[in-house]
XYZ file of C-alpha atoms in Angstrom:
104
model
C 0.000 0.000 0.000
C 2.985 2.313 0.470
C 3.544 2.351 -3.282
C -0.138 2.895 -4.048
C -0.315 6.048 -1.912
C 3.149 7.294 -2.810
C 4.118 7.001 0.841
C 1.440 9.433 2.012
C -0.477 8.590 5.163
C -3.008 11.423 5.095
C -5.125 12.863 2.281
C -4.204 16.244 0.819
C -7.557 17.591 1.952
C -9.574 16.833 5.074
C -11.651 13.711 4.532
C -13.824 12.341 7.319
C -14.239 8.582 7.586
C -18.022 9.064 7.562
C -17.940 11.168 4.380
C -20.044 9.696 1.592
C -18.480 8.819 -1.750
C -20.114 8.211 -5.120
C -18.638 7.448 -8.505
C -18.563 10.499 -10.776
C -18.684 8.411 -13.934
C -20.998 5.669 -15.119
C -18.279 4.149 -17.281
C -15.883 1.535 -15.996
C -12.383 2.908 -15.478
C -9.870 1.521 -17.933
C -6.531 -0.141 -17.416
C -4.847 3.281 -17.306
C -6.005 3.470 -13.678
C -4.739 1.387 -10.775
C -6.575 -1.693 -9.580
C -7.537 0.173 -6.399
C -9.018 3.109 -8.325
C -11.074 0.728 -10.463
C -12.324 -1.152 -7.390
C -13.294 2.053 -5.567
C -15.064 3.409 -8.644
C -17.080 0.197 -9.061
C -17.936 0.001 -5.366
C -19.050 3.628 -5.248
C -21.676 3.234 -7.942
C -23.795 3.020 -4.802
C -23.093 5.774 -2.290
C -20.739 4.479 0.406
C -18.891 5.975 3.337
C -15.103 6.132 3.314
C -15.097 3.617 6.190
C -17.285 1.214 4.167
C -14.954 1.441 1.183
C -12.037 0.637 3.457
C -13.782 -2.351 5.022
C -15.257 -3.786 1.824
C -11.939 -3.592 -0.028
C -9.922 -4.761 2.993
C -7.547 -1.828 2.829
C -6.467 0.338 5.780
C -8.643 3.383 6.435
C -5.718 5.780 5.945
C -4.988 4.295 2.520
C -8.658 4.519 1.521
C -8.756 8.180 2.580
C -5.673 9.019 0.494
C -6.928 7.157 -2.581
C -10.441 8.617 -2.417
C -9.122 12.169 -1.973
C -6.807 11.664 -4.964
C -9.699 10.301 -7.012
C -11.792 13.357 -6.138
C -8.971 15.628 -7.309
C -9.036 13.775 -10.649
C -12.828 14.066 -10.907
C -13.411 10.324 -10.613
C -15.570 10.425 -7.453
C -17.749 12.907 -5.621
C -17.396 13.361 -1.878
C -20.147 14.564 0.419
C -18.626 15.703 3.713
C -20.765 15.593 6.875
C -21.892 18.914 8.306
C -20.390 19.420 11.743
C -21.680 22.025 14.174
C -18.796 23.906 15.803
C -16.423 21.046 14.993
C -18.425 18.522 17.023
C -19.862 15.378 15.411
C -23.611 14.898 15.336
C -24.928 12.761 18.201
C -27.070 10.645 15.867
C -23.993 9.915 13.749
C -22.071 8.739 16.793
C -24.996 6.526 17.810
C -25.111 4.966 14.326
C -21.367 4.311 14.409
C -21.645 2.727 17.859
C -24.556 0.581 16.703
C -22.519 -0.578 13.693
C -19.550 -1.422 15.875
C -21.755 -3.477 18.174
C -23.023 -5.490 15.198
C -19.446 -6.432 14.320
Protein backbone atom coordinates (compact mmCIF):
# COMPACT_ATOMS: atom_id res chain seq x y z
CA UNK A 1 0.00 0.00 0.00
CA UNK A 2 2.98 2.31 0.47
CA UNK A 3 3.54 2.35 -3.28
CA UNK A 4 -0.14 2.89 -4.05
CA UNK A 5 -0.32 6.05 -1.91
CA UNK A 6 3.15 7.29 -2.81
CA UNK A 7 4.12 7.00 0.84
CA UNK A 8 1.44 9.43 2.01
CA UNK A 9 -0.48 8.59 5.16
CA UNK A 10 -3.01 11.42 5.09
CA UNK A 11 -5.12 12.86 2.28
CA UNK A 12 -4.20 16.24 0.82
CA UNK A 13 -7.56 17.59 1.95
CA UNK A 14 -9.57 16.83 5.07
CA UNK A 15 -11.65 13.71 4.53
CA UNK A 16 -13.82 12.34 7.32
CA UNK A 17 -14.24 8.58 7.59
CA UNK A 18 -18.02 9.06 7.56
CA UNK A 19 -17.94 11.17 4.38
CA UNK A 20 -20.04 9.70 1.59
CA UNK A 21 -18.48 8.82 -1.75
CA UNK A 22 -20.11 8.21 -5.12
CA UNK A 23 -18.64 7.45 -8.50
CA UNK A 24 -18.56 10.50 -10.78
CA UNK A 25 -18.68 8.41 -13.93
CA UNK A 26 -21.00 5.67 -15.12
CA UNK A 27 -18.28 4.15 -17.28
CA UNK A 28 -15.88 1.53 -16.00
CA UNK A 29 -12.38 2.91 -15.48
CA UNK A 30 -9.87 1.52 -17.93
CA UNK A 31 -6.53 -0.14 -17.42
CA UNK A 32 -4.85 3.28 -17.31
CA UNK A 33 -6.01 3.47 -13.68
CA UNK A 34 -4.74 1.39 -10.78
CA UNK A 35 -6.57 -1.69 -9.58
CA UNK A 36 -7.54 0.17 -6.40
CA UNK A 37 -9.02 3.11 -8.33
CA UNK A 38 -11.07 0.73 -10.46
CA UNK A 39 -12.32 -1.15 -7.39
CA UNK A 40 -13.29 2.05 -5.57
CA UNK A 41 -15.06 3.41 -8.64
CA UNK A 42 -17.08 0.20 -9.06
CA UNK A 43 -17.94 0.00 -5.37
CA UNK A 44 -19.05 3.63 -5.25
CA UNK A 45 -21.68 3.23 -7.94
CA UNK A 46 -23.79 3.02 -4.80
CA UNK A 47 -23.09 5.77 -2.29
CA UNK A 48 -20.74 4.48 0.41
CA UNK A 49 -18.89 5.98 3.34
CA UNK A 50 -15.10 6.13 3.31
CA UNK A 51 -15.10 3.62 6.19
CA UNK A 52 -17.29 1.21 4.17
CA UNK A 53 -14.95 1.44 1.18
CA UNK A 54 -12.04 0.64 3.46
CA UNK A 55 -13.78 -2.35 5.02
CA UNK A 56 -15.26 -3.79 1.82
CA UNK A 57 -11.94 -3.59 -0.03
CA UNK A 58 -9.92 -4.76 2.99
CA UNK A 59 -7.55 -1.83 2.83
CA UNK A 60 -6.47 0.34 5.78
CA UNK A 61 -8.64 3.38 6.44
CA UNK A 62 -5.72 5.78 5.94
CA UNK A 63 -4.99 4.30 2.52
CA UNK A 64 -8.66 4.52 1.52
CA UNK A 65 -8.76 8.18 2.58
CA UNK A 66 -5.67 9.02 0.49
CA UNK A 67 -6.93 7.16 -2.58
CA UNK A 68 -10.44 8.62 -2.42
CA UNK A 69 -9.12 12.17 -1.97
CA UNK A 70 -6.81 11.66 -4.96
CA UNK A 71 -9.70 10.30 -7.01
CA UNK A 72 -11.79 13.36 -6.14
CA UNK A 73 -8.97 15.63 -7.31
CA UNK A 74 -9.04 13.77 -10.65
CA UNK A 75 -12.83 14.07 -10.91
CA UNK A 76 -13.41 10.32 -10.61
CA UNK A 77 -15.57 10.42 -7.45
CA UNK A 78 -17.75 12.91 -5.62
CA UNK A 79 -17.40 13.36 -1.88
CA UNK A 80 -20.15 14.56 0.42
CA UNK A 81 -18.63 15.70 3.71
CA UNK A 82 -20.77 15.59 6.87
CA UNK A 83 -21.89 18.91 8.31
CA UNK A 84 -20.39 19.42 11.74
CA UNK A 85 -21.68 22.03 14.17
CA UNK A 86 -18.80 23.91 15.80
CA UNK A 87 -16.42 21.05 14.99
CA UNK A 88 -18.42 18.52 17.02
CA UNK A 89 -19.86 15.38 15.41
CA UNK A 90 -23.61 14.90 15.34
CA UNK A 91 -24.93 12.76 18.20
CA UNK A 92 -27.07 10.64 15.87
CA UNK A 93 -23.99 9.92 13.75
CA UNK A 94 -22.07 8.74 16.79
CA UNK A 95 -25.00 6.53 17.81
CA UNK A 96 -25.11 4.97 14.33
CA UNK A 97 -21.37 4.31 14.41
CA UNK A 98 -21.65 2.73 17.86
CA UNK A 99 -24.56 0.58 16.70
CA UNK A 100 -22.52 -0.58 13.69
CA UNK A 101 -19.55 -1.42 15.88
CA UNK A 102 -21.75 -3.48 18.17
CA UNK A 103 -23.02 -5.49 15.20
CA UNK A 104 -19.45 -6.43 14.32
